[in-house]
Tab-separated table of C-alpha atoms in Angstrom:
chain	number	residue	atom	x	y	z
A	1	MET	CA	139.175	45.532	68.960
A	2	GLN	CA	135.663	46.617	69.203
A	3	LYS	CA	135.275	50.396	69.612
A	4	VAL	CA	132.703	52.174	71.603
A	5	ARG	CA	130.836	55.294	70.241
A	6	LEU	CA	130.955	58.081	72.886
A	7	LYS	CA	129.208	61.404	72.557
A	8	TRP	CA	131.418	64.509	72.837
A	9	VAL	CA	131.119	66.251	76.093
A	10	LYS	CA	131.927	69.972	76.666
A	11	ASN	CA	134.244	70.778	79.664
A	12	ARG	CA	133.850	74.349	80.771
A	13	GLY	CA	136.922	74.051	82.932
A	14	LEU	CA	139.345	73.207	80.121
A	15	ASP	CA	137.633	75.598	77.650
A	16	HIS	CA	138.284	78.435	80.332
A	17	ILE	CA	142.024	77.292	80.454
A	18	ILE	CA	142.276	77.379	76.653
A	19	ALA	CA	140.794	80.961	76.359
A	20	ARG	CA	143.250	81.968	79.071
A	21	THR	CA	146.167	80.447	77.308
A	22	THR	CA	145.115	81.911	73.994
A	23	SER	CA	145.348	85.364	75.408
A	24	ILE	CA	148.742	84.629	77.133
A	25	ARG	CA	149.879	83.463	73.694
A	26	ALA	CA	148.791	86.527	71.883
A	27	SER	CA	150.441	88.776	74.487
A	28	CYS	CA	153.669	86.990	74.516
A	29	LEU	CA	154.127	86.916	70.924
A	30	LEU	CA	153.214	90.572	70.515
A	31	LEU	CA	155.787	91.422	73.288
A	32	ASP	CA	158.414	89.476	71.438
A	33	HIS	CA	157.389	91.061	68.221
A	34	LEU	CA	157.475	94.634	69.362
A	35	ALA	CA	160.889	94.000	71.341
A	36	ARG	CA	162.649	92.926	68.134
A	37	LEU	CA	161.586	95.863	65.986
A	38	PRO	CA	164.770	97.933	65.088
A	39	SER	CA	163.088	101.235	65.724
A	40	SER	CA	162.534	102.550	69.177
A	41	SER	CA	159.566	104.695	68.125
A	42	PRO	CA	156.002	103.653	69.019
A	43	VAL	CA	154.441	101.126	66.512
A	44	PRO	CA	151.351	102.034	64.647
A	45	ALA	CA	148.509	99.687	65.433
A	46	ARG	CA	147.470	99.287	61.772
A	47	SER	CA	150.956	97.756	61.071
A	48	LEU	CA	149.859	95.078	63.693
A	49	ALA	CA	146.437	94.353	62.218
A	50	ARG	CA	147.678	91.719	59.915
A	51	LEU	CA	148.685	89.620	62.883
A	52	GLN	CA	145.303	88.996	64.403
A	53	LYS	CA	144.942	85.589	62.646
A	54	PRO	CA	148.537	84.324	63.331
A	55	LEU	CA	148.009	85.425	67.101
A	56	GLY	CA	144.643	83.489	67.300
A	57	LEU	CA	142.792	86.590	68.360
A	58	THR	CA	138.941	86.793	68.048
A	59	VAL	CA	139.029	90.609	68.532
A	60	PRO	CA	141.009	93.202	66.433
A	61	VAL	CA	144.547	93.661	67.449
A	62	LEU	CA	143.936	97.446	68.282
A	63	ARG	CA	141.184	96.589	70.843
A	64	PHE	CA	143.393	93.783	72.333
A	65	LEU	CA	146.236	96.268	72.834
A	66	ARG	CA	143.876	98.898	74.441
A	67	ARG	CA	142.549	96.231	76.853
A	68	HIS	CA	145.931	95.518	78.394
A	69	PRO	CA	147.431	98.952	79.092
A	70	THR	CA	149.991	97.486	81.614
A	71	LEU	CA	151.642	95.653	78.888
A	72	PHE	CA	151.255	97.978	75.860
A	73	ALA	CA	151.291	101.774	76.378
A	74	GLU	CA	149.471	103.852	73.908
A	75	THR	CA	151.438	106.841	72.840
A	76	LEU	CA	151.486	109.618	70.194
A	77	HIS	CA	153.188	108.879	66.903
A	78	PRO	CA	156.078	111.294	66.227
A	79	ARG	CA	154.865	111.982	62.721
A	80	PHE	CA	151.258	111.260	62.805
A	81	PRO	CA	149.667	112.316	66.322
A	82	THR	CA	146.272	110.923	65.434
A	83	LEU	CA	147.502	107.497	64.509
A	84	PRO	CA	147.079	104.876	67.488
A	85	SER	CA	150.565	103.783	68.309
A	86	PHE	CA	151.967	101.532	71.021
A	87	SER	CA	155.183	100.801	72.829
A	88	LEU	CA	156.183	98.432	75.764
A	89	THR	CA	155.822	99.381	79.255
A	90	PRO	CA	158.515	98.936	81.904
A	91	ALA	CA	156.604	95.892	83.403
A	92	SER	CA	156.771	94.373	79.759
A	93	ASP	CA	160.592	94.623	79.629
A	94	ILE	CA	160.852	92.912	83.091
A	95	LEU	CA	158.581	90.087	81.807
A	96	LEU	CA	160.554	89.701	78.495
A	97	GLY	CA	163.769	89.006	80.599
A	98	ARG	CA	162.089	86.527	82.674
A	99	LEU	CA	160.511	84.767	79.694
A	100	ALA	CA	163.862	84.591	77.941
A	101	ARG	CA	165.559	82.980	81.001
A	102	ALA	CA	162.844	80.424	81.454
A	103	SER	CA	162.867	79.515	77.864
A	104	ALA	CA	166.538	78.942	77.784
A	105	LEU	CA	166.243	76.176	80.418
A	106	ASP	CA	165.353	72.978	78.346
A	107	SER	CA	163.610	74.294	75.076
A	108	HIS	CA	166.405	72.708	73.031
A	109	LEU	CA	165.594	69.307	74.735
A	110	ARG	CA	161.933	69.664	73.756
A	111	LEU	CA	162.898	70.213	70.195
A	112	ALA	CA	165.218	67.298	70.189
A	113	ARG	CA	162.339	65.113	71.569
A	114	LEU	CA	160.125	66.376	68.802
A	115	LEU	CA	162.618	65.559	66.081
A	116	LEU	CA	163.095	61.974	67.600
A	117	LEU	CA	159.428	61.356	67.302
A	118	THR	CA	159.617	61.904	63.439
A	119	ARG	CA	160.680	59.327	60.804
A	120	SER	CA	163.544	61.290	59.204
A	121	LYS	CA	164.622	63.087	62.552
A	122	SER	CA	164.041	66.125	60.629
A	123	LEU	CA	161.200	68.871	60.229
A	124	PRO	CA	160.757	71.828	57.894
A	125	LEU	CA	161.154	75.150	59.777
A	126	ALA	CA	157.582	76.105	58.622
A	127	SER	CA	156.186	73.130	60.582
A	128	VAL	CA	158.060	74.045	63.841
A	129	LEU	CA	157.342	77.772	63.791
A	130	PRO	CA	153.664	77.408	64.669
A	131	LEU	CA	154.849	75.287	67.894
A	132	ARG	CA	157.241	77.947	68.949
A	133	PHE	CA	155.086	79.155	71.730
A	134	ASP	CA	153.901	75.597	72.676
A	135	LEU	CA	157.494	74.368	72.928
A	136	GLY	CA	158.703	77.535	74.609
A	137	LEU	CA	161.366	78.061	71.691
A	138	PRO	CA	163.099	81.447	71.379
A	139	TYR	CA	162.274	83.401	68.203
A	140	ASN	CA	165.766	82.704	66.694
A	141	PHE	CA	166.044	79.107	67.571
A	142	ALA	CA	166.876	78.128	63.965
A	143	ALA	CA	170.075	80.118	64.180
A	144	ALA	CA	170.865	79.852	67.920
A	145	PHE	CA	170.401	76.314	68.490
A	146	PRO	CA	172.919	74.963	65.930
A	147	VAL	CA	175.434	77.278	67.290
A	148	ALA	CA	174.868	76.614	70.858
A	149	HIS	CA	174.416	72.944	70.396
A	150	PRO	CA	176.472	71.948	67.337
A	151	ASP	CA	176.572	68.315	68.400
A	152	LEU	CA	172.864	68.264	68.497
A	153	PHE	CA	171.127	70.292	65.851
A	154	ALA	CA	171.860	71.130	62.073
A	155	VAL	CA	169.953	73.386	59.706
A	156	SER	CA	170.041	73.133	56.005
A	157	ASN	CA	167.535	73.728	53.158
A	158	ASN	CA	165.065	75.366	55.573
A	159	HIS	CA	164.981	72.101	57.589
A	160	ILE	CA	166.123	71.638	61.149
A	161	SER	CA	167.247	68.121	61.976
A	162	LEU	CA	169.384	66.150	64.635
A	163	SER	CA	173.070	66.200	63.728
A	164	ALA	CA	174.506	63.047	62.191
A	165	THR	CA	176.172	61.937	65.319
A	166	ALA	CA	173.645	63.454	67.881
A	167	SER	CA	176.304	62.904	70.574
A	168	GLY	CA	174.815	65.843	72.532
A	169	LEU	CA	171.667	63.981	73.277
A	170	PRO	CA	171.213	63.191	76.952
A	171	GLU	CA	170.964	59.498	78.156
A	172	GLY	CA	167.369	58.390	78.382
A	173	ILE	CA	165.887	61.197	76.229
A	174	ALA	CA	164.158	58.627	73.985
A	175	ILE	CA	161.959	57.282	76.783
A	176	SER	CA	158.374	58.358	76.772
A	177	SER	CA	156.825	59.839	79.752
A	178	LEU	CA	154.481	56.777	80.150
A	179	GLN	CA	157.504	54.655	80.404
A	180	ARG	CA	159.259	56.911	82.826
A	181	ARG	CA	156.106	56.985	85.134
A	182	HIS	CA	155.988	53.064	84.835
A	183	ALA	CA	159.589	52.816	85.813
A	184	GLU	CA	159.043	55.209	88.900
A	185	ALA	CA	155.936	53.160	89.956
A	186	ILE	CA	157.741	49.804	89.832
A	187	GLU	CA	160.520	51.194	92.174
A	188	GLY	CA	157.866	51.855	95.059
A	189	ALA	CA	155.313	49.238	94.138
A	190	THR	CA	154.469	45.977	95.848
A	191	TYR	CA	154.222	42.595	94.224
A	192	ARG	CA	150.447	42.695	95.000
A	193	ALA	CA	150.131	46.087	93.069
A	194	LEU	CA	152.053	44.854	89.994
A	195	SER	CA	149.882	41.764	89.715
A	196	ARG	CA	146.711	43.847	89.312
A	197	PRO	CA	144.763	43.573	85.924
A	198	PRO	CA	145.644	46.144	83.124
A	199	SER	CA	142.718	48.234	83.923
A	200	SER	CA	144.262	49.232	87.184
A	201	SER	CA	145.478	52.818	87.464
A	202	ILE	CA	148.976	51.659	88.254
A	203	ALA	CA	148.987	48.727	85.664
A	204	PRO	CA	152.118	48.522	83.514
A	205	LEU	CA	152.059	51.134	80.805
A	206	ALA	CA	148.271	51.973	81.133
A	207	PHE	CA	147.254	55.419	79.897
A	208	PRO	CA	145.718	57.521	82.572
A	209	MET	CA	142.053	57.745	81.827
A	210	ARG	CA	139.884	60.757	82.818
A	211	PHE	CA	136.588	60.283	81.226
A	212	PRO	CA	133.803	62.842	81.385
A	213	ARG	CA	131.434	62.200	84.203
A	214	GLY	CA	129.268	59.133	83.619
A	215	TYR	CA	131.413	57.462	80.877
A	216	GLY	CA	133.995	55.921	83.128
A	217	GLY	CA	131.502	53.745	84.893
A	218	MET	CA	129.860	52.321	81.752
A	219	LYS	CA	130.443	48.693	81.413
A	220	LYS	CA	130.994	48.668	77.682
A	221	VAL	CA	133.586	51.479	78.222
A	222	LYS	CA	135.357	49.521	80.863
A	223	ALA	CA	135.587	46.453	78.715
A	224	TRP	CA	136.821	48.486	75.750
A	225	MET	CA	139.580	50.054	77.825
A	226	ASP	CA	140.644	46.661	79.437
A	227	GLU	CA	141.022	45.307	75.810
A	228	PHE	CA	142.887	48.537	74.741
A	229	HIS	CA	145.335	48.388	77.643
A	230	ARG	CA	146.173	44.628	77.029
A	231	LEU	CA	147.513	45.603	73.598
A	232	PRO	CA	151.386	45.824	73.449
A	233	TYR	CA	152.763	49.395	73.995
A	234	ILE	CA	154.943	50.563	71.240
A	235	SER	CA	157.077	53.507	72.313
A	236	PRO	CA	156.596	56.576	70.042
A	237	TYR	CA	160.416	56.798	69.716
A	238	ASP	CA	160.647	53.303	68.286
A	239	ASP	CA	160.452	52.386	64.571
A	240	ALA	CA	156.843	51.476	63.756
A	241	SER	CA	157.396	50.945	60.055
A	242	GLY	CA	156.776	47.140	60.326
A	243	ILE	CA	153.345	47.430	61.893
A	244	ASP	CA	150.234	47.239	59.907
A	245	PRO	CA	148.802	50.835	59.919
A	246	ASP	CA	145.181	49.369	59.976
A	247	SER	CA	145.821	47.335	63.060
A	248	ASP	CA	144.849	48.199	66.606
A	249	ILE	CA	148.377	47.922	67.821
A	250	TYR	CA	149.213	50.788	65.315
A	251	GLU	CA	146.176	52.818	66.639
A	252	LYS	CA	147.503	52.287	70.122
A	253	ARG	CA	150.995	53.520	68.970
A	254	ASN	CA	149.393	56.649	67.497
A	255	ILE	CA	147.740	57.280	70.889
A	256	GLY	CA	151.034	56.927	72.702
A	257	LEU	CA	152.622	59.384	70.121
A	258	LEU	CA	150.049	61.934	70.398
A	259	HIS	CA	150.269	61.536	74.278
A	260	GLU	CA	153.904	62.099	74.228
A	261	LEU	CA	153.644	65.040	71.721
A	262	LEU	CA	151.272	66.937	73.927
A	263	GLY	CA	153.374	66.156	77.042
A	264	LEU	CA	156.191	67.995	75.315
A	265	MET	CA	154.072	71.064	75.274
A	266	VAL	CA	154.436	73.640	78.017
A	267	HIS	CA	150.644	73.914	78.446
A	268	LYS	CA	149.918	70.340	77.455
A	269	MET	CA	147.749	71.532	74.636
A	270	VAL	CA	148.269	72.244	70.885
A	271	ARG	CA	146.154	73.437	68.107
A	272	ARG	CA	145.005	70.745	65.633
A	273	ASN	CA	146.424	72.632	62.567
A	274	ALA	CA	149.880	72.472	64.059
A	275	ILE	CA	149.691	68.649	64.362
A	276	ARG	CA	148.494	68.500	60.723
A	277	LEU	CA	151.783	70.097	59.583
A	278	LEU	CA	153.580	67.236	61.452
A	279	ARG	CA	151.256	64.307	60.213
A	280	GLU	CA	153.319	62.734	57.613
A	281	GLU	CA	156.599	62.823	59.589
A	282	LEU	CA	154.952	61.422	62.612
A	283	GLY	CA	153.130	58.611	60.673
A	284	LEU	CA	149.702	59.723	61.570
A	285	PRO	CA	146.611	58.850	59.574
A	286	HIS	CA	144.981	61.399	57.239
A	287	LYS	CA	141.862	61.721	59.589
A	288	PHE	CA	143.852	61.832	62.883
A	289	THR	CA	141.111	63.838	64.576
A	290	ARG	CA	139.259	60.730	65.023
A	291	LEU	CA	141.824	59.627	67.437
A	292	PHE	CA	140.974	62.340	69.909
A	293	THR	CA	137.174	61.737	69.691
A	294	ARG	CA	137.597	58.040	70.097
A	295	TYR	CA	139.693	58.288	73.337
A	296	PRO	CA	138.234	61.239	75.311
A	297	GLY	CA	139.545	59.720	78.523
A	298	VAL	CA	143.071	60.772	77.159
A	299	PHE	CA	142.373	63.858	75.092
A	300	TYR	CA	139.976	66.877	75.078
A	301	LEU	CA	138.938	68.307	71.854
A	302	SER	CA	137.676	71.953	72.023
A	303	LEU	CA	136.477	74.509	69.561
A	304	LYS	CA	136.988	77.329	71.831
A	305	CYS	CA	138.421	80.740	70.471
A	306	LYS	CA	137.255	79.690	66.939
A	307	THR	CA	139.948	77.067	66.491
A	308	THR	CA	140.429	73.317	67.254
A	309	THR	CA	142.485	72.873	70.305
A	310	VAL	CA	143.709	69.387	71.790
A	311	VAL	CA	144.367	69.155	75.631
A	312	LEU	CA	146.125	66.225	77.514
A	313	ARG	CA	143.536	65.600	80.243
A	314	GLU	CA	145.950	64.442	82.622
A	315	GLY	CA	147.973	67.339	82.463
A	316	TYR	CA	145.551	69.351	84.458
A	317	GLU	CA	144.003	68.998	87.850
A	318	ARG	CA	141.429	71.266	89.307
A	319	GLY	CA	142.211	74.062	86.771
A	320	LYS	CA	146.077	73.961	87.293
A	321	LEU	CA	148.876	72.210	85.516
A	322	VAL	CA	149.910	69.115	87.418
A	323	GLU	CA	153.530	69.659	86.458
A	324	GLN	CA	154.195	73.383	85.848
A	325	HIS	CA	157.291	74.355	83.910
A	326	PRO	CA	158.992	77.507	85.032
A	327	LEU	CA	158.087	78.947	81.700
A	328	ALA	CA	154.330	78.454	82.415
A	329	ALA	CA	154.909	80.014	85.868
A	330	VAL	CA	156.306	83.260	84.091
A	331	ARG	CA	153.485	83.316	81.681
A	332	ASP	CA	151.148	83.154	84.539
A	333	LYS	CA	152.777	86.429	85.665
A	334	VAL	CA	152.067	87.804	82.187
A	335	PHE	CA	148.420	87.035	82.838
A	336	TYR	CA	148.580	88.747	85.998
A	337	VAL	CA	149.942	91.937	84.398
A	338	MET	CA	147.186	91.527	81.794
A	339	ARG	CA	144.430	91.194	84.233
A	340	THR	CA	145.530	94.081	86.295
A	341	GLY	CA	145.152	96.207	83.172
A	342	VAL	CA	141.752	94.911	82.405
A	343	LEU	CA	140.500	95.345	86.093
A	344	PHE	CA	141.802	98.859	86.792
A	345	ARG	CA	141.780	100.168	83.151
A	346	GLY	CA	143.709	103.521	83.323
A	347	LYS	CA	144.822	102.804	87.019
A	348	GLY	CA	146.403	99.573	86.051
A	349	LEU	CA	149.955	100.754	86.221
A	350	SER	CA	149.606	102.329	89.565
A	351	LYS	CA	147.912	99.054	91.016
A	352	LEU	CA	150.636	96.868	89.540
A	353	VAL	CA	153.402	95.673	91.712
A	354	LEU	CA	156.030	93.891	89.792
A	355	ASP	CA	159.567	93.625	91.119
A	356	GLU	CA	162.355	92.378	88.940
A	357	ASP	CA	163.471	89.798	91.314
A	358	GLY	CA	160.401	89.340	93.398
A	359	ASP	CA	157.001	88.217	93.185
A	360	GLU	CA	153.942	90.597	92.477
A	361	GLU	CA	151.014	91.248	94.555
A	362	VAL	CA	147.746	93.028	93.787
A	363	VAL	CA	144.737	93.989	95.920
A	364	MET	CA	141.609	93.475	93.788
A	365	ASP	CA	138.767	95.924	94.163
A	366	GLY	CA	135.719	93.965	93.234
A	367	ASP	CA	135.232	90.476	91.588
A	368	GLU	CA	138.250	88.899	89.899
A	369	GLU	CA	137.846	86.939	86.786
A	370	PHE	CA	138.017	83.256	87.447
A	371	HIS	CA	141.253	81.772	86.654
A	372	GLY	CA	140.475	78.071	87.087
A	373	GLU	CA	141.933	77.629	90.517
A	374	GLY	CA	139.925	75.244	92.567
A	375	MET	CA	137.594	74.292	89.922
A	376	ASP	CA	136.881	70.664	89.203
A	377	GLU	CA	137.268	70.076	85.442
A	378	ASP	CA	134.173	67.887	85.195
A	379	ALA	CA	132.015	69.810	87.682
A	380	ASP	CA	130.109	71.662	85.069
A	381	VAL	CA	129.787	69.864	81.693
A	382	GLU	CA	127.157	70.001	78.765
A	383	CYS	CA	126.524	67.723	75.958
A	384	PHE	CA	126.549	69.274	72.494
A	385	GLY	CA	126.573	68.141	68.833
A	386	MET	CA	129.798	69.240	67.189
A	387	ASP	CA	131.068	69.054	63.690
A	388	ILE	CA	134.806	68.252	63.598
A	389	VAL	CA	136.246	68.736	60.029
A	390	ASP	CA	139.714	67.429	59.393
A	391	ASN	CA	140.672	70.275	57.094
A	392	GLU	CA	142.304	73.518	57.851
A	393	ASP	CA	139.883	75.787	55.842
A	394	ASN	CA	136.892	73.869	57.357
A	395	THR	CA	135.440	73.370	53.819
A	396	ASP	CA	136.007	69.570	53.519
A	397	ASP	CA	133.440	67.330	55.011
A	398	GLU	CA	135.534	64.279	55.390
A	399	ASP	CA	135.484	64.255	59.072
A	400	ASN	CA	131.999	65.439	59.944
A	401	GLU	CA	129.973	64.557	62.987
A	402	ARG	CA	128.710	61.238	61.724
A	403	ASP	CA	132.296	60.158	61.295
A	404	MET	CA	133.303	61.229	64.941
A	405	TYR	CA	132.129	58.036	66.321
A	406	ASP	CA	133.305	55.517	63.558
């Protein structure tokens, strides 16, 4: 299969969503961390400074905490009054309860699907922990899941795996989202629709393609995608050990696997370094970043927030999640509380209306920061050169710009 070289295109709409989700991620992890501390006294900011990199923040933790007074209240330390210290606000306590309830809905099934994608049906806990926010897992999932679901999970030697019988797996869990969508389309499709060529949007097991503006109409791109869709689809849950790793079929299998992996995430995005920890178990090639750059109609690769993030393009429509998980809705409320503190500064708590069982409302005095609603993702794009290095410390030049299009 002949591959087409496509230049990377910046998408401002998706970059804004990534920046917004990064802030939500940092706030949720900080809330969870502060809530689990044994002491009820305020926490000194200097003890949280070491969390800047794990939280993915581009600013110091102290500045981030002071920027959101509606979530983190700055108070005097009982022993050292001049030491900046923080505690949770009443709004934070309400949000923590909502986050816990939303996380308990189906987080165990998301983890089970992730384990089903692996070769050994097992993963080191160190590889799963970076995905805790993305999968919506509780902080104590390694201890809680085997107790709550003994017929589904087992933990040993710092690995979490599916139990030997896995009798707790729901029927149809090992069916990919692409296969489910195809089955739903067949139920309501006519014979004429099913007889259309593979390039059709409702063709059997065709990946939804959302190319940057100008690429989708190129003849060479259409011919390439037609040939790609004609290749047999291998479910990411099936054993692919008998397929040649250098074949086009195996590459399509990898695209399907990454498509399914991103679909498991609450926000349909994940950091590249988190995928790297799963690479061997998922059977991905060493330079798997090239898969994202070769198929920009399926994935969007971003360097926003000083890290490399991969987004599933079909997961968003006009700045919003197409299928919003209840946990994502609660996290939107977290962002509402954060934004209220930024807009009104010291008056944020007085402007905030957050009922434990109701929805929140706020009247904004002035211009609101754009949240992505109503924006066409491809309405404002720019072309840039970008170095993509397939190495965590960004010192290896194996996957540099000239390799992006190989």
